C-alpha cells in the first residue's frame, strides 16, 4: 500500500520539474478521483470553470460522459504523490470552438484547472511549471503542432498567466450554447489564444517519446 496518490496507476506522461518535483499525468478515473475533482471544480476560485454548485453526482455524470468520448479526455496531474491540477484535452474539430476559428491539422485544445494551494501555500513559479508540463505532454507527447485555449474572457488572471507562458492572444470569441440530453454548456464569452510547438520548443523540437 502507498499513501502517494496515483502511484498504483500508469501515467501517460512523467516529468521532473527542476526545483519542484516530479509531475505525473494520469488518465482521470471519474469515480476514483471524484472527491478531488468535485472539491476543485466547485471551489469559489474555480468559478470560471463553470461547475460551481454541482453535486458530486452531477460532476461524476459529467466526467463519465467525457470518459465515453474519443475526442475529449481528462487527466489528473499529480506532483510527488499529491493531486495538483485537472487537465483536459480535446479535438477542436469535435468541439464548439470550431465554430469560432479555422481549425488546422495538428491543433489540440486544452483546459487546465490548477488545484488549490496546500497547507504551505503557493510557491512562486508553480503555475508556470504546471503549464510547462502540460504543454510538453500536449505538443510533444501527443505529437501536435499547436495548442488552442479559450479561457473565460473575465478570467484576467488565467489570460495573463497563459500570455506569460508564450500563448499568443487571438481576440475574443463567443462559444455557442450546447443543450443536449447528455451535456449542457451555456454560451461563453472567451479569449482565444494559441501556442505553437515551434514557439514553445524551437524549430528543432524534440520527437515524441
Tab-separated table of C-alpha atoms in Angstrom:
chain	number	residue	atom	x	y	z
A	1	UNK	CA	0.000	0.000	0.000
A	2	UNK	CA	1.069	3.591	-0.543
A	3	UNK	CA	-0.110	6.962	0.709
A	4	UNK	CA	1.026	8.631	-2.506
A	5	UNK	CA	-1.927	9.442	-4.730
A	6	UNK	CA	-1.992	7.570	-8.013
A	7	UNK	CA	1.262	5.654	-7.593
A	8	UNK	CA	-0.609	2.450	-8.473
A	9	UNK	CA	-1.729	3.905	-11.824
A	10	UNK	CA	0.167	4.181	-15.090
A	11	UNK	CA	0.980	7.720	-16.180
A	12	UNK	CA	0.757	8.902	-19.790
A	13	UNK	CA	3.468	11.476	-19.072
A	14	UNK	CA	6.043	11.917	-16.325
A	15	UNK	CA	8.347	14.895	-15.973
A	16	UNK	CA	10.859	16.086	-13.404
A	17	UNK	CA	10.409	19.828	-12.865
A	18	UNK	CA	13.628	21.278	-11.514
A	19	UNK	CA	13.102	22.752	-8.062
A	20	UNK	CA	9.530	21.448	-7.723
A	21	UNK	CA	9.473	17.671	-8.047
A	22	UNK	CA	8.041	15.012	-10.330
A	23	UNK	CA	4.788	15.550	-12.192
A	24	UNK	CA	2.764	12.580	-13.415
A	25	UNK	CA	-0.182	12.917	-15.797
A	26	UNK	CA	-2.775	10.206	-15.075
A	27	UNK	CA	-5.907	9.472	-17.114
A	28	UNK	CA	-8.759	10.663	-14.920
A	29	UNK	CA	-10.772	7.938	-13.205
A	30	UNK	CA	-14.181	9.639	-12.767
A	31	UNK	CA	-15.092	7.531	-9.737
A	32	UNK	CA	-11.723	7.159	-8.000
A	33	UNK	CA	-10.889	10.848	-8.453
A	34	UNK	CA	-14.371	12.203	-7.732
A	35	UNK	CA	-13.611	13.589	-4.269
A	36	UNK	CA	-10.649	15.599	-5.550
A	37	UNK	CA	-12.310	16.786	-8.744
A	38	UNK	CA	-15.617	17.761	-7.112
A	39	UNK	CA	-13.812	19.732	-4.415
A	40	UNK	CA	-11.765	21.612	-7.009
A	41	UNK	CA	-14.390	22.383	-9.663
A	42	UNK	CA	-16.939	23.620	-7.106
A	43	UNK	CA	-14.433	25.769	-5.212
A	44	UNK	CA	-15.106	29.516	-5.349
A	45	UNK	CA	-11.756	30.137	-7.070
A	46	UNK	CA	-12.860	27.860	-9.941
A	47	UNK	CA	-15.941	29.912	-10.808
A	48	UNK	CA	-14.772	30.328	-14.425
A	49	UNK	CA	-14.601	26.525	-14.818
A	50	UNK	CA	-18.405	26.656	-14.911
A	51	UNK	CA	-19.234	23.878	-12.434
A	52	UNK	CA	-19.841	25.777	-9.188
A	53	UNK	CA	-22.879	24.464	-7.357
A	54	UNK	CA	-22.865	20.989	-8.918
A	55	UNK	CA	-23.360	17.954	-6.702
A	56	UNK	CA	-20.907	15.049	-6.640
A	57	UNK	CA	-23.359	13.022	-8.734
A	58	UNK	CA	-23.567	15.773	-11.363
A	59	UNK	CA	-19.787	16.086	-11.533
A	60	UNK	CA	-19.488	12.292	-11.825
A	61	UNK	CA	-22.018	12.241	-14.681
A	62	UNK	CA	-20.097	14.992	-16.474
A	63	UNK	CA	-16.787	13.147	-16.345
A	64	UNK	CA	-18.321	9.753	-17.100
A	65	UNK	CA	-19.725	11.327	-20.266
A	66	UNK	CA	-16.326	12.853	-21.071
A	67	UNK	CA	-14.711	9.465	-20.481
A	68	UNK	CA	-17.045	7.910	-23.065
A	69	UNK	CA	-15.787	10.187	-25.850
A	70	UNK	CA	-12.907	9.506	-28.227
A	71	UNK	CA	-12.328	13.216	-28.839
A	72	UNK	CA	-12.208	14.610	-25.299
A	73	UNK	CA	-10.001	13.344	-22.468
A	74	UNK	CA	-9.457	14.310	-18.831
A	75	UNK	CA	-6.312	13.849	-16.755
A	76	UNK	CA	-5.191	14.387	-13.183
A	77	UNK	CA	-1.745	15.903	-12.711
A	78	UNK	CA	-0.065	14.607	-9.571
A	79	UNK	CA	3.033	16.175	-8.058
A	80	UNK	CA	5.124	13.868	-5.855
A	81	UNK	CA	2.022	11.828	-4.959
A	82	UNK	CA	-0.254	14.847	-4.317
A	83	UNK	CA	-3.003	15.933	-6.789
A	84	UNK	CA	-2.019	19.254	-8.336
A	85	UNK	CA	-4.194	20.029	-11.374
A	86	UNK	CA	-7.062	18.907	-13.583
A	87	UNK	CA	-6.071	18.789	-17.239
A	88	UNK	CA	-8.340	18.224	-20.251
A	89	UNK	CA	-7.593	17.839	-23.950
A	90	UNK	CA	-9.983	17.836	-26.888
A	91	UNK	CA	-10.039	17.674	-30.660
A	92	UNK	CA	-11.083	21.199	-31.722
A	93	UNK	CA	-12.983	19.996	-34.799
A	94	UNK	CA	-15.265	17.989	-32.468
A	95	UNK	CA	-15.841	20.916	-30.116
A	96	UNK	CA	-17.902	24.096	-30.250
A	97	UNK	CA	-14.697	26.140	-30.529
A	98	UNK	CA	-14.512	25.003	-34.172
A	99	UNK	CA	-17.378	27.412	-34.885
A	100	UNK	CA	-15.171	30.295	-33.772
A	101	UNK	CA	-11.864	29.754	-35.608
A	102	UNK	CA	-10.379	27.826	-38.521
A	103	UNK	CA	-9.037	24.540	-37.170
A	104	UNK	CA	-5.664	23.430	-38.563
A	105	UNK	CA	-4.289	19.883	-38.792
A	106	UNK	CA	-2.234	19.239	-35.654
A	107	UNK	CA	-4.314	21.501	-33.387
A	108	UNK	CA	-5.279	20.331	-29.907
A	109	UNK	CA	-7.499	22.084	-27.395
A	110	UNK	CA	-6.597	22.217	-23.722
A	111	UNK	CA	-8.232	23.206	-20.426
A	112	UNK	CA	-6.236	23.419	-17.183
A	113	UNK	CA	-7.511	23.916	-13.636
A	114	UNK	CA	-4.761	24.270	-11.047
A	115	UNK	CA	-5.700	22.830	-7.678
A	116	UNK	CA	-5.823	24.958	-4.502
A	117	UNK	CA	-2.511	25.557	-2.766
A	118	UNK	CA	-1.654	23.129	0.034
A	119	UNK	CA	-1.108	23.917	3.724
A	120	UNK	CA	2.213	25.588	2.923
A	121	UNK	CA	0.590	27.994	0.465
A	122	UNK	CA	1.520	28.657	-3.137
A	123	UNK	CA	5.073	28.665	-4.474
A	124	UNK	CA	6.421	31.195	-6.982
A	125	UNK	CA	6.730	29.625	-10.408
A	126	UNK	CA	4.426	26.702	-9.661
A	127	UNK	CA	1.758	27.679	-12.209
A	128	UNK	CA	4.436	28.073	-14.873
A	129	UNK	CA	5.846	24.633	-14.001
A	130	UNK	CA	2.426	23.001	-14.391
A	131	UNK	CA	1.768	24.842	-17.633
A	132	UNK	CA	5.145	23.735	-18.941
A	133	UNK	CA	4.440	20.096	-18.126
A	134	UNK	CA	1.035	20.003	-19.816
A	135	UNK	CA	2.464	21.891	-22.816
A	136	UNK	CA	5.163	19.236	-23.154
A	137	UNK	CA	2.623	16.427	-22.987
A	138	UNK	CA	0.182	18.033	-25.436
A	139	UNK	CA	2.726	19.111	-28.048
A	140	UNK	CA	5.482	16.517	-27.731
A	141	UNK	CA	3.783	13.539	-26.101
A	142	UNK	CA	0.756	13.757	-28.386
A	143	UNK	CA	2.793	14.985	-31.380
A	144	UNK	CA	0.722	18.108	-32.040
A	145	UNK	CA	1.670	21.368	-33.694
A	146	UNK	CA	-0.466	23.926	-31.877
A	147	UNK	CA	-2.414	24.276	-28.638
A	148	UNK	CA	-5.641	26.290	-28.613
A	149	UNK	CA	-7.075	27.629	-25.359
A	150	UNK	CA	-10.261	29.614	-24.744
A	151	UNK	CA	-10.366	30.809	-21.121
A	152	UNK	CA	-13.353	32.783	-19.902
A	153	UNK	CA	-12.943	36.400	-21.031
A	154	UNK	CA	-13.455	37.564	-17.425
A	155	UNK	CA	-10.618	35.400	-16.112
A	156	UNK	CA	-7.890	38.022	-16.379
A	157	UNK	CA	-5.534	36.054	-14.123
A	158	UNK	CA	-5.598	32.953	-16.359
A	159	UNK	CA	-5.231	35.024	-19.531
A	160	UNK	CA	-2.204	36.842	-18.113
A	161	UNK	CA	-0.659	33.545	-16.974
A	162	UNK	CA	-1.083	31.996	-20.434
A	163	UNK	CA	0.364	35.075	-22.118
A	164	UNK	CA	3.446	34.924	-19.876
A	165	UNK	CA	3.812	31.281	-20.895
A	166	UNK	CA	4.048	32.269	-24.563
A	167	UNK	CA	0.454	31.896	-25.730
A	168	UNK	CA	-0.471	34.464	-28.374
A	169	UNK	CA	-3.915	36.073	-27.919
A	170	UNK	CA	-6.191	35.963	-30.958
A	171	UNK	CA	-9.176	38.015	-29.890
A	172	UNK	CA	-12.473	37.463	-28.129
A	173	UNK	CA	-14.978	34.813	-29.221
A	174	UNK	CA	-18.433	33.674	-28.140
A	175	UNK	CA	-18.774	29.909	-27.771
A	176	UNK	CA	-22.354	28.893	-28.604
A	177	UNK	CA	-24.702	27.256	-26.120
A	178	UNK	CA	-24.927	23.461	-26.233
A	179	UNK	CA	-28.132	21.894	-24.931
A	180	UNK	CA	-28.143	18.118	-25.371
A	181	UNK	CA	-29.574	15.312	-23.193
A	182	UNK	CA	-26.075	14.256	-22.087
A	183	UNK	CA	-24.468	17.681	-21.712
A	184	UNK	CA	-25.410	21.324	-21.265
A	185	UNK	CA	-22.954	24.161	-21.812
A	186	UNK	CA	-24.119	27.775	-21.608
A	187	UNK	CA	-22.910	30.401	-24.055
A	188	UNK	CA	-19.414	31.504	-23.109
A	189	UNK	CA	-17.519	34.690	-23.889
A	190	UNK	CA	-13.877	33.653	-24.138
A	191	UNK	CA	-10.417	34.781	-25.180
A	192	UNK	CA	-8.823	32.670	-27.888
A	193	UNK	CA	-5.058	32.082	-27.707
A	194	UNK	CA	-2.521	29.780	-29.367
A	195	UNK	CA	0.872	28.267	-28.620
A	196	UNK	CA	2.765	26.558	-31.440
A	197	UNK	CA	5.223	23.747	-30.954
A	198	UNK	CA	7.919	25.786	-32.680
A	199	UNK	CA	7.351	28.735	-30.322
A	200	UNK	CA	7.396	26.524	-27.235
A	201	UNK	CA	10.349	24.293	-28.101
A	202	UNK	CA	12.070	25.827	-31.136
A	203	UNK	CA	12.051	24.756	-34.756
A	204	UNK	CA	14.071	21.637	-33.924
A	205	UNK	CA	11.625	20.483	-31.247
A	206	UNK	CA	12.188	17.011	-29.788
A	207	UNK	CA	10.421	13.999	-31.262
A	208	UNK	CA	7.528	12.400	-29.358
A	209	UNK	CA	8.548	9.951	-26.645
